[in-house]
GROMACS .gro file of C-alpha atoms in nm:
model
  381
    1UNK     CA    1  -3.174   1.164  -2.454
    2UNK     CA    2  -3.071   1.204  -2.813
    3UNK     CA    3  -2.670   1.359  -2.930
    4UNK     CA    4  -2.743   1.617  -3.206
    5UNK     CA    5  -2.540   1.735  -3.478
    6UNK     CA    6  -2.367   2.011  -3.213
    7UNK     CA    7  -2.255   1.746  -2.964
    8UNK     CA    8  -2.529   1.835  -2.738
    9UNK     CA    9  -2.783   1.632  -2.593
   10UNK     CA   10  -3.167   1.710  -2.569
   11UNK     CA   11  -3.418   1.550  -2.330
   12UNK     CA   12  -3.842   1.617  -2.317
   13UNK     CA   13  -4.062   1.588  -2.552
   14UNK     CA   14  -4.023   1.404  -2.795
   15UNK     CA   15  -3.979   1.616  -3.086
   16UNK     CA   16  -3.880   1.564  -3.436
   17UNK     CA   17  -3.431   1.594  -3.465
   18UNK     CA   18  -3.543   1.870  -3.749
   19UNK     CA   19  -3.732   2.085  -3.512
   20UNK     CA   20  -3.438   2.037  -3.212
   21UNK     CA   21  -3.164   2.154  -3.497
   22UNK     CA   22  -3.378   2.401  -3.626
   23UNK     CA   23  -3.408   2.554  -3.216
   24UNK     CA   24  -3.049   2.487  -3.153
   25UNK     CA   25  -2.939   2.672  -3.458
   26UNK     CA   26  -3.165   2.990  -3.378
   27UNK     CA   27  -2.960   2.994  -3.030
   28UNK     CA   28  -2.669   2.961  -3.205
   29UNK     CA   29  -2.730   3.281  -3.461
   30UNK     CA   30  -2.819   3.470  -3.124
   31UNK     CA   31  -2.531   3.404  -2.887
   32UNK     CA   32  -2.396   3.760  -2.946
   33UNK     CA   33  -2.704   3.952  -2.863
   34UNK     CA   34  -2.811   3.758  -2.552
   35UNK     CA   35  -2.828   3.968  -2.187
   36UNK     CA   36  -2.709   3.757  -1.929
   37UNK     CA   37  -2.855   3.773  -1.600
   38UNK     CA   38  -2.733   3.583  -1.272
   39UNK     CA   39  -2.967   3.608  -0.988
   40UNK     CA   40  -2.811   3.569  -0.631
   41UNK     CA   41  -3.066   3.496  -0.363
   42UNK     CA   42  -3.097   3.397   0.016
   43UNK     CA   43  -3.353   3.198   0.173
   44UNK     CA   44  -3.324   3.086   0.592
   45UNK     CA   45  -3.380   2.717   0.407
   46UNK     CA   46  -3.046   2.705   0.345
   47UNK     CA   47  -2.952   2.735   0.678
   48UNK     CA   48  -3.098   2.389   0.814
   49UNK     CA   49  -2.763   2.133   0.866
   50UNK     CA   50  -2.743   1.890   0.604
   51UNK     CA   51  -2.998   2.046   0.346
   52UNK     CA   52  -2.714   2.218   0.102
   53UNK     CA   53  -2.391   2.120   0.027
   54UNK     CA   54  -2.288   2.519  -0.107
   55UNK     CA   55  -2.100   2.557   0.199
   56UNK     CA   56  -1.998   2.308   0.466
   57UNK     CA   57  -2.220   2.489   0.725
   58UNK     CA   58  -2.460   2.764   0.751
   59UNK     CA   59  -2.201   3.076   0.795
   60UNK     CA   60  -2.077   3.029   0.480
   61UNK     CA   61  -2.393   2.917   0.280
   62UNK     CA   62  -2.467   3.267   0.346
   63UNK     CA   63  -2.206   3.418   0.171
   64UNK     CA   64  -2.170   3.185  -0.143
   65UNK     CA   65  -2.384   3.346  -0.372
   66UNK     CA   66  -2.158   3.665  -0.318
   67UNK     CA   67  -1.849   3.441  -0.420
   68UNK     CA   68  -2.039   3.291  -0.660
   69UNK     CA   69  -2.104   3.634  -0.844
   70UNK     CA   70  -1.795   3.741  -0.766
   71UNK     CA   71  -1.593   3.448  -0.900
   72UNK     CA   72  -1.857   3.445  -1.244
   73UNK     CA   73  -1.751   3.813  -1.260
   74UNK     CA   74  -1.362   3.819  -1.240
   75UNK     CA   75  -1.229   3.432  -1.211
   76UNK     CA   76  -0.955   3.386  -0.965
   77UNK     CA   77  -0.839   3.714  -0.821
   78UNK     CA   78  -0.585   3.777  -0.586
   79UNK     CA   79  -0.747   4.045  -0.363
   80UNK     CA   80  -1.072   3.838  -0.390
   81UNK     CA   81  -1.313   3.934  -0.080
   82UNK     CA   82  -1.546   3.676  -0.055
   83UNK     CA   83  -1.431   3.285   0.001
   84UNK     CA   84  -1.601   3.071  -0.149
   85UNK     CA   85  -1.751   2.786   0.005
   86UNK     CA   86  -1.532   2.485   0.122
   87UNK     CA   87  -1.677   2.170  -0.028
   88UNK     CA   88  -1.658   1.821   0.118
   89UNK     CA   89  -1.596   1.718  -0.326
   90UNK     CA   90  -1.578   1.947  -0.627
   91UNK     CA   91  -1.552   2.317  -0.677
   92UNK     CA   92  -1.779   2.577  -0.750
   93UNK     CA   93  -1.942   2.532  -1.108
   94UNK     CA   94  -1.874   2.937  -1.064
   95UNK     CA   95  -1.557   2.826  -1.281
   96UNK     CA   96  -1.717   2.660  -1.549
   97UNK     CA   97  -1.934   2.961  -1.606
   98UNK     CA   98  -1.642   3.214  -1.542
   99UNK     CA   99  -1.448   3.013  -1.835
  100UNK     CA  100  -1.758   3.007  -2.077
  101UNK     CA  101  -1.829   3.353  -2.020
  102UNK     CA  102  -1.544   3.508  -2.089
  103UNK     CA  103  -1.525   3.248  -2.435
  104UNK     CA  104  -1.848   3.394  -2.554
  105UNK     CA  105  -1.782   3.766  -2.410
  106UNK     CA  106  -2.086   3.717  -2.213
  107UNK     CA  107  -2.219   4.069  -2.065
  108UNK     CA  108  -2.319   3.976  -1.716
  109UNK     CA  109  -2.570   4.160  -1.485
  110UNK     CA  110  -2.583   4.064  -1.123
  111UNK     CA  111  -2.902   4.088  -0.949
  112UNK     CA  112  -2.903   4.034  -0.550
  113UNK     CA  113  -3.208   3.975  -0.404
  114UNK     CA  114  -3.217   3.877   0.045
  115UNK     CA  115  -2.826   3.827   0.009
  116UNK     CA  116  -2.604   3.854   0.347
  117UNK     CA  117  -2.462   4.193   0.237
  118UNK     CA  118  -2.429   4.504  -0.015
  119UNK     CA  119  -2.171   4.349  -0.316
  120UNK     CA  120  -1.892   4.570  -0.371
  121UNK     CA  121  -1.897   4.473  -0.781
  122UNK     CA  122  -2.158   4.619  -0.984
  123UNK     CA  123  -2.473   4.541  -0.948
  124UNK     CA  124  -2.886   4.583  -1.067
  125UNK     CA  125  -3.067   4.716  -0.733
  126UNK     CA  126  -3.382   4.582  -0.725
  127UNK     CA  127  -3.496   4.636  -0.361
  128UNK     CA  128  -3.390   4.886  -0.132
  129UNK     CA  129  -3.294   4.639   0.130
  130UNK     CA  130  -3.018   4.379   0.012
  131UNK     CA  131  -2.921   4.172   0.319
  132UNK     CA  132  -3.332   4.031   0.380
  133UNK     CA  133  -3.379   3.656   0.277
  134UNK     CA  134  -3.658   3.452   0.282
  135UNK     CA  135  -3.802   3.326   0.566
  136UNK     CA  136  -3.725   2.928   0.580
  137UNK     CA  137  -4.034   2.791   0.383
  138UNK     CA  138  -4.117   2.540   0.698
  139UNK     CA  139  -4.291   2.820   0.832
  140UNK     CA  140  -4.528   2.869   0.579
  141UNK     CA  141  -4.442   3.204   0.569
  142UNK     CA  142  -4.157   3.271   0.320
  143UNK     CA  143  -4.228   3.598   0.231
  144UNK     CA  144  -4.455   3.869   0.211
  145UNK     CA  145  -4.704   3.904  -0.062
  146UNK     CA  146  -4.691   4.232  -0.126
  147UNK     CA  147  -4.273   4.212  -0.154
  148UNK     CA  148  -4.315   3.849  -0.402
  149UNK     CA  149  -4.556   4.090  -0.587
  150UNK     CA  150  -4.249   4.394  -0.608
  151UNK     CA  151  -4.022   4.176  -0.716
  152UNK     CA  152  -4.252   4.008  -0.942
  153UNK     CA  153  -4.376   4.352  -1.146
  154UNK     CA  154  -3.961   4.471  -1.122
  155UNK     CA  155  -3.875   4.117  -1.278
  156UNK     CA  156  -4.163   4.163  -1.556
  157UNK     CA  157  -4.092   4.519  -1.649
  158UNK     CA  158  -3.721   4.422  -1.725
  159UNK     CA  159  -3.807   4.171  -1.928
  160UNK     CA  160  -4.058   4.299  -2.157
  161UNK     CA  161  -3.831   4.613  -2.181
  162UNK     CA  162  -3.543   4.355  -2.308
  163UNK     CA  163  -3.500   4.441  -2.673
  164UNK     CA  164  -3.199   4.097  -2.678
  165UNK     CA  165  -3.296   3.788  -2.572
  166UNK     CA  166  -3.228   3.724  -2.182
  167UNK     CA  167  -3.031   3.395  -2.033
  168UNK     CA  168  -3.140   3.339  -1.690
  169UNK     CA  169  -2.909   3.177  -1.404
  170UNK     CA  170  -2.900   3.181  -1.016
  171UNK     CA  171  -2.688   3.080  -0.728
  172UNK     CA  172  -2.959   3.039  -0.469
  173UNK     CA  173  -2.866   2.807  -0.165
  174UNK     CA  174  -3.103   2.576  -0.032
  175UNK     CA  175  -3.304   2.632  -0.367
  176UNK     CA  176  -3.340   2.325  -0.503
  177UNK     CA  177  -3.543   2.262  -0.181
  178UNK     CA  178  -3.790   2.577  -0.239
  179UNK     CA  179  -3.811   2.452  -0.607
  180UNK     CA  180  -3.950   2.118  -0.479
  181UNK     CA  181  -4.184   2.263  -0.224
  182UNK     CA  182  -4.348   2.480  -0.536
  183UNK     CA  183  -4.385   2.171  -0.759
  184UNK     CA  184  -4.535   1.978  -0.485
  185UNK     CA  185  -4.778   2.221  -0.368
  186UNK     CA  186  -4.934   2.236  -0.712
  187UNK     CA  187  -4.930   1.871  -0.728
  188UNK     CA  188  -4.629   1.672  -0.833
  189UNK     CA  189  -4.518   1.382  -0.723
  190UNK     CA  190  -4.139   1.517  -0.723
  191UNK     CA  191  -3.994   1.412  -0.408
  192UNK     CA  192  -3.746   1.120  -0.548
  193UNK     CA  193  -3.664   1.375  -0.858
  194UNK     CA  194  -3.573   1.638  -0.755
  195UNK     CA  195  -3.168   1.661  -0.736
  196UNK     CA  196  -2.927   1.795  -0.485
  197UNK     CA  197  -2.566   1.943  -0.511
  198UNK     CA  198  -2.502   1.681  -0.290
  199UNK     CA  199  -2.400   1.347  -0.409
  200UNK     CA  200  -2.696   1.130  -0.212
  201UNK     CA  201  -2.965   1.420  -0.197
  202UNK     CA  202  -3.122   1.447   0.147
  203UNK     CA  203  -3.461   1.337   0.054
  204UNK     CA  204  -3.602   1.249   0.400
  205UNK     CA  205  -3.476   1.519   0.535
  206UNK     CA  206  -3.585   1.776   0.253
  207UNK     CA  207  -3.969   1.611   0.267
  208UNK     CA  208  -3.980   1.706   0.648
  209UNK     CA  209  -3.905   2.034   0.580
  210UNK     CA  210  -4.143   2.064   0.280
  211UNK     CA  211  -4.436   1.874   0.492
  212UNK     CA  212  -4.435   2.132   0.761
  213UNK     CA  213  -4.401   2.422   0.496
  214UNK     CA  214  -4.715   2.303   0.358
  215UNK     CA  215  -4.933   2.205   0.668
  216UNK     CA  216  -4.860   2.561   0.781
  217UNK     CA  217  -4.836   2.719   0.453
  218UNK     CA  218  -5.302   2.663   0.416
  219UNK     CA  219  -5.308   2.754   0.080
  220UNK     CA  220  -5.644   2.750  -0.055
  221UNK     CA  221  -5.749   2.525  -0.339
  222UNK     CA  222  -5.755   2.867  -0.580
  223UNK     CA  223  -5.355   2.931  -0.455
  224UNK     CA  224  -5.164   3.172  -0.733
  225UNK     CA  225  -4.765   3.123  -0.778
  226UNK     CA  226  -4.774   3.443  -0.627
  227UNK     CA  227  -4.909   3.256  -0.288
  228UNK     CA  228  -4.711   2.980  -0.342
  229UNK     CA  229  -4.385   3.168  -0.350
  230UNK     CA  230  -4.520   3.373  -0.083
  231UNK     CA  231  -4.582   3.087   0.141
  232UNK     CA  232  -4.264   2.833   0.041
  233UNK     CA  233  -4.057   3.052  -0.220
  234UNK     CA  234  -3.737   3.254  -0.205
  235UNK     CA  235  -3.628   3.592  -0.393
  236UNK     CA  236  -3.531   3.426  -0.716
  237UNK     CA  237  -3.830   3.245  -0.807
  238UNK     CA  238  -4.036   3.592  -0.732
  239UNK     CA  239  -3.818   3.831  -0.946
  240UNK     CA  240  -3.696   3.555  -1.213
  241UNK     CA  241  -4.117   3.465  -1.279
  242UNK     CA  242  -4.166   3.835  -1.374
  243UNK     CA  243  -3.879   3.861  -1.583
  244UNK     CA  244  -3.920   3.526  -1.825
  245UNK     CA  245  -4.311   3.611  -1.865
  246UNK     CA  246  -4.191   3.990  -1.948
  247UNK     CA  247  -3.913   3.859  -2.183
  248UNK     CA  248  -4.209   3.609  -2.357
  249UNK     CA  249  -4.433   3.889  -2.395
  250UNK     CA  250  -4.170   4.084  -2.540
  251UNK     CA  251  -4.152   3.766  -2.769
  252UNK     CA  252  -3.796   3.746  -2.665
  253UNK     CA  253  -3.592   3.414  -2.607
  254UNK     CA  254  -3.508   3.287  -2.274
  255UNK     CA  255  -3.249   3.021  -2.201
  256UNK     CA  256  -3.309   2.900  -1.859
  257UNK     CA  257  -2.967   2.776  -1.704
  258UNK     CA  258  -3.005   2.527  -1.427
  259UNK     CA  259  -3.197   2.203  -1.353
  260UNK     CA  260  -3.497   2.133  -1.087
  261UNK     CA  261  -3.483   2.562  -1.020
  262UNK     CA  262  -3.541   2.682  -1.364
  263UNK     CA  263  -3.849   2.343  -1.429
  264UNK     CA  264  -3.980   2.490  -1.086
  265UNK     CA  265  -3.984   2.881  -1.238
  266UNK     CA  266  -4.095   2.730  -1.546
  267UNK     CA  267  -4.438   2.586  -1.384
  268UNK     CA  268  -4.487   2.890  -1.198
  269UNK     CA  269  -4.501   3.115  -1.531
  270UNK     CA  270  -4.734   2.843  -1.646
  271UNK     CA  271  -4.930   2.856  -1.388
  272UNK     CA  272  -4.913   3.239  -1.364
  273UNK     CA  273  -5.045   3.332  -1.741
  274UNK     CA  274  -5.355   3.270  -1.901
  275UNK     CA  275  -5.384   2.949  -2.050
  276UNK     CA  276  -5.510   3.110  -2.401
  277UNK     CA  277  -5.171   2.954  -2.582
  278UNK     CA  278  -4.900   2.833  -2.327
  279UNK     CA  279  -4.735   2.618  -2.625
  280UNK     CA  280  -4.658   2.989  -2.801
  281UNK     CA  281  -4.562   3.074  -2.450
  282UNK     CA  282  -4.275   2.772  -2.439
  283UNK     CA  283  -4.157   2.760  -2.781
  284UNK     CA  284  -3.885   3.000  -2.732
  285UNK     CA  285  -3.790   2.913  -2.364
  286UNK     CA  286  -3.495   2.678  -2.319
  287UNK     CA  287  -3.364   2.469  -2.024
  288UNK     CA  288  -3.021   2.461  -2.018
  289UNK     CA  289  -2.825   2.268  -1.795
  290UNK     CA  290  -2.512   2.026  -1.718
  291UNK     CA  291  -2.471   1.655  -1.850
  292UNK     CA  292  -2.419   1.541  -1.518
  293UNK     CA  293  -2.717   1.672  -1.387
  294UNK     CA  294  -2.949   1.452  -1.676
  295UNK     CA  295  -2.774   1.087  -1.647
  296UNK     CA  296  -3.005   0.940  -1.417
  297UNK     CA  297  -3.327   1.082  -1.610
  298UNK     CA  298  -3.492   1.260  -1.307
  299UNK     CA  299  -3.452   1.558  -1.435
  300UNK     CA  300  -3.624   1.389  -1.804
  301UNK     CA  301  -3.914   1.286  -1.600
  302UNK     CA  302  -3.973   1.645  -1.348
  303UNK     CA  303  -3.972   1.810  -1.744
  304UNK     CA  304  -4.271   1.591  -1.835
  305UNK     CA  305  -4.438   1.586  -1.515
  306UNK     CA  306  -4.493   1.966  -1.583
  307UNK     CA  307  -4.556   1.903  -1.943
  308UNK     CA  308  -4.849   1.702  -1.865
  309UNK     CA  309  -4.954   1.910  -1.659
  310UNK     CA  310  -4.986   2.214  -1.869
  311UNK     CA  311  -5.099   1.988  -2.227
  312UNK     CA  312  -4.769   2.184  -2.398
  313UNK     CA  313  -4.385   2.003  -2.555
  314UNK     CA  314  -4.111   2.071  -2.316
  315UNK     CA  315  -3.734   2.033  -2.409
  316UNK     CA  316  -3.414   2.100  -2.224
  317UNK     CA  317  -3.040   2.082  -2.333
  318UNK     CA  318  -2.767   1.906  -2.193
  319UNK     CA  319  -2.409   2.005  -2.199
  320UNK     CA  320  -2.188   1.718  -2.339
  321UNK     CA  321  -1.865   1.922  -2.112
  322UNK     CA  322  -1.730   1.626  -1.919
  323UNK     CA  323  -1.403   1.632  -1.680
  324UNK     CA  324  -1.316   1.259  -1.713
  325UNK     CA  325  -0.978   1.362  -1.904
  326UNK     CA  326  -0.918   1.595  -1.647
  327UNK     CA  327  -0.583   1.521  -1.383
  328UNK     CA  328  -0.751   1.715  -1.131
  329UNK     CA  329  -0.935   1.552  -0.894
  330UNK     CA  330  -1.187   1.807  -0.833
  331UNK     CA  331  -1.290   1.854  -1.205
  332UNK     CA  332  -1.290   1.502  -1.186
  333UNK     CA  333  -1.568   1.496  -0.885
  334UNK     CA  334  -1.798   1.612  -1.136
  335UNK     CA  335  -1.797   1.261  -1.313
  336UNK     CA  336  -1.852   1.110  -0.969
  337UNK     CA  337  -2.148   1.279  -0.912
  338UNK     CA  338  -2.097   1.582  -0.690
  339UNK     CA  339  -2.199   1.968  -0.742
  340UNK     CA  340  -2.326   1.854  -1.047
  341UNK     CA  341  -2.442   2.261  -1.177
  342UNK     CA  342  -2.517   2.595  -1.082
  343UNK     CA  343  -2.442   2.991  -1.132
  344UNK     CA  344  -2.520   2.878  -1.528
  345UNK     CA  345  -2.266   2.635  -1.601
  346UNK     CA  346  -2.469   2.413  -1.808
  347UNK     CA  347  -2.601   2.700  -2.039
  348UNK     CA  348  -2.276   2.932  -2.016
  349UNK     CA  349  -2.088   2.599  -2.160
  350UNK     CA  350  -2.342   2.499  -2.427
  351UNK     CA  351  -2.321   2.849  -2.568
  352UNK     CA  352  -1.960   2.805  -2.613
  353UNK     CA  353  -1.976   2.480  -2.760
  354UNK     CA  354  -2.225   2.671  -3.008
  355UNK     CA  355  -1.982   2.963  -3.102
  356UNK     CA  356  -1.750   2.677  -3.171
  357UNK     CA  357  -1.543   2.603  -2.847
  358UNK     CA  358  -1.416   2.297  -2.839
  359UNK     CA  359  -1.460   2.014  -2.469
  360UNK     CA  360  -0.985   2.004  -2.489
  361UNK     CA  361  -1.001   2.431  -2.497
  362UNK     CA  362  -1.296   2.481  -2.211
  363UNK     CA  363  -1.129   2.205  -1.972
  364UNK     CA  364  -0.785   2.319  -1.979
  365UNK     CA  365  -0.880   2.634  -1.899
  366UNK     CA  366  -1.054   2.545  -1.617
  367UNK     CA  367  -0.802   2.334  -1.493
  368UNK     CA  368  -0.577   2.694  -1.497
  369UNK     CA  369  -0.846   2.824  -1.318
  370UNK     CA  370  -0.861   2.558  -1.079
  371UNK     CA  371  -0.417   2.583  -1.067
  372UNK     CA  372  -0.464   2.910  -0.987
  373UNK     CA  373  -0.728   2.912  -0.697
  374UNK     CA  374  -0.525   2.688  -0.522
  375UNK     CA  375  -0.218   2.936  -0.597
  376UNK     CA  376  -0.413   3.220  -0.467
  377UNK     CA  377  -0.579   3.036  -0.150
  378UNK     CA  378  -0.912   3.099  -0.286
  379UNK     CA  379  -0.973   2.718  -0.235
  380UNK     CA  380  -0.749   2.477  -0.052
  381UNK     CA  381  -0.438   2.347  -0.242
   0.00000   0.00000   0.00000
């Protein structure tokens, strides 16, 4: 991982600094014009004890992505409705994003896809049914075909309609699990990788889960990521695979904010389009995600793995935000290890480092934010 001249760090393939800076600097002359797009999801994976640490048990792993939205939406409200999810370490990276945001005047569309009820905020209906997650991919079963197909072609016709370039983020509980049971049914070796919000990821417990989702899963050796998702997916992959290939073929730019989620979504477009020129295909996608979630190099190595794979250059960026100035101890978590990312934070905060925000501005505002949760009793004081 290499600093460039913006403070932030890149990881992948190893490209020349020119052609980084060169990328970089296109995101940066497009910050205004980007549509931002947070994709809230449910899958019954999350609901397995011990598998997600976005919410201390399975009641309210159901309703984070609603706070999650809600909190990237308006920050800390008084008359909030939905609590957010009471963490063993941290806080929601929902506040990091909510801070960015509003620095880059960031104009958000929710999409909720198998979430645990209708929002009351604005939102993009996609389905006619909100409150239907996945199945929990053990069973093989995840979904229906023919509704990973809807959301698929509703995903795709957004995003070759986009006439901006799209950023795409998620608050998906239990995700990072159905993100490693995709890469390993088309073949990677990801299961010591892949990272968790947790601080010591539950890998045993997460390769149980994956094993039996694949024994009953009998996907044939010609599987599609349509199958795949089908069989071990949740709602976001499904709609968000439609919408970056729609965006690409719009020859639109897509910032992908997360980590092991967005790699995953990234091999299934891969493995989704023809394989006539995938490099044109990945030139003007970016992985975006949090410096925390990059210092161990897992993250370095699941990039290449699906790289390799697909004979194409893969880079991601790597927010140099860091809370070790912070007096806060739950900013300061962060530094420790825990929550690491999510709902965007690692992409919402590079863009503001880009429109020339500086690490002193974007934590003391969060520490307000923080101040003023615990004010409000939207998290414990």
């Amino acid at each position: 991982m290499e600093i460039t001249n913006f403070k932030i760090n890149y990881f992948g393939s190893k490209l020349k600094k020119s052609k980084i800076l060169q990328k970089i600097d296109s995101l940066k002359e497009e910050i205004n014009q980007f549509k931002f797009f947070l994709v809230i999801a449910g899958t019954n994976t999350s609901q397995i004890d011990g598998i997600s640490s976005a919410g201390i048990d399975s009641i309210s792993r159901k309703i984070t992505p609603l706070a999650d939205a809600e909190f990237l939406l308006f920050g800390p409200i008084q008359n909030y409705k939905y609590k957010l999810p009471l963490l063993n370490a941290g806080v929601t990276p929902a506040l990091i994003s909510n801070v960015c945001a509003n620095l880059i005047g960031a104009n958000l569309t929710v999409i909720p896809l198998g979430v645990n009820e209708k929002p009351y905020f604005k939102y993009l209906k996609v389905e006619k049914k909100i409150g239907d997650p996945a199945n929990c991919l053990s069973s093989g079963k995840a979904m229906s075909k023919e509704r990973v197909k809807f959301l698929f072609e509703k995903g795709f016709k957004i995003g070759l309609s986009s006439d901006k370039p799209i950023f795409i983020s998620e608050s998906v509980p239990g995700g990072t699990t159905t993100a490693q049971a995709i890469m390993e049914a088309f073949g990677l070796d990801v299961s010591d990788l892949v990272g968790s919000s947790l601080l010591k990821p539950p890998r045993e417990l997460k390769k149980r889960v994956i094993y039996n989702g694949l024994i009953n899963a009998k996907l044939n050796k010609e599987f599609s990521s349509i199958d795949a998702i089908s069989a071990l997916g949740d709602p976001f992959q499904a709609f968000s695979m439609g919408l970056l290939i729609g965006a690409r073929e719009a020859n639109k730019k897509v910032i992908l904010s997360g980590g092991s989620q967005m790699i995953s979504l990234l091999l299934l477009a891969l493995e989704h389009i023809s394989s006539l020129d995938k490099q044109t295909f990945v030139d003007h996608i970016f992985i975006a995600t949090t410096g925390w979630l990059v210092r161990d190099g897992s993250l370095n190595l699941l990039l290449d793995l699906v790289a390799k794979k697909h004979k194409v250059n893969l880079f991601g960026l790597a927010s140099p935000l860091n809370f070790s100035s912070s007096k806060l101890k739950e900013l300061r978590d962060y530094e420790d290890g825990y929550v690491k990312e999510g709902v965007g934070a690692g992409g919402f905060s590079i863009l503001a480092y880009l429109k020339g925000f500086h690490s002193k501005e974007i934590v003391s505002k969060c520490e307000y934010g923080l101040l003023k949760m615990k004010e409000i009793g939207q998290i414990p004081s």
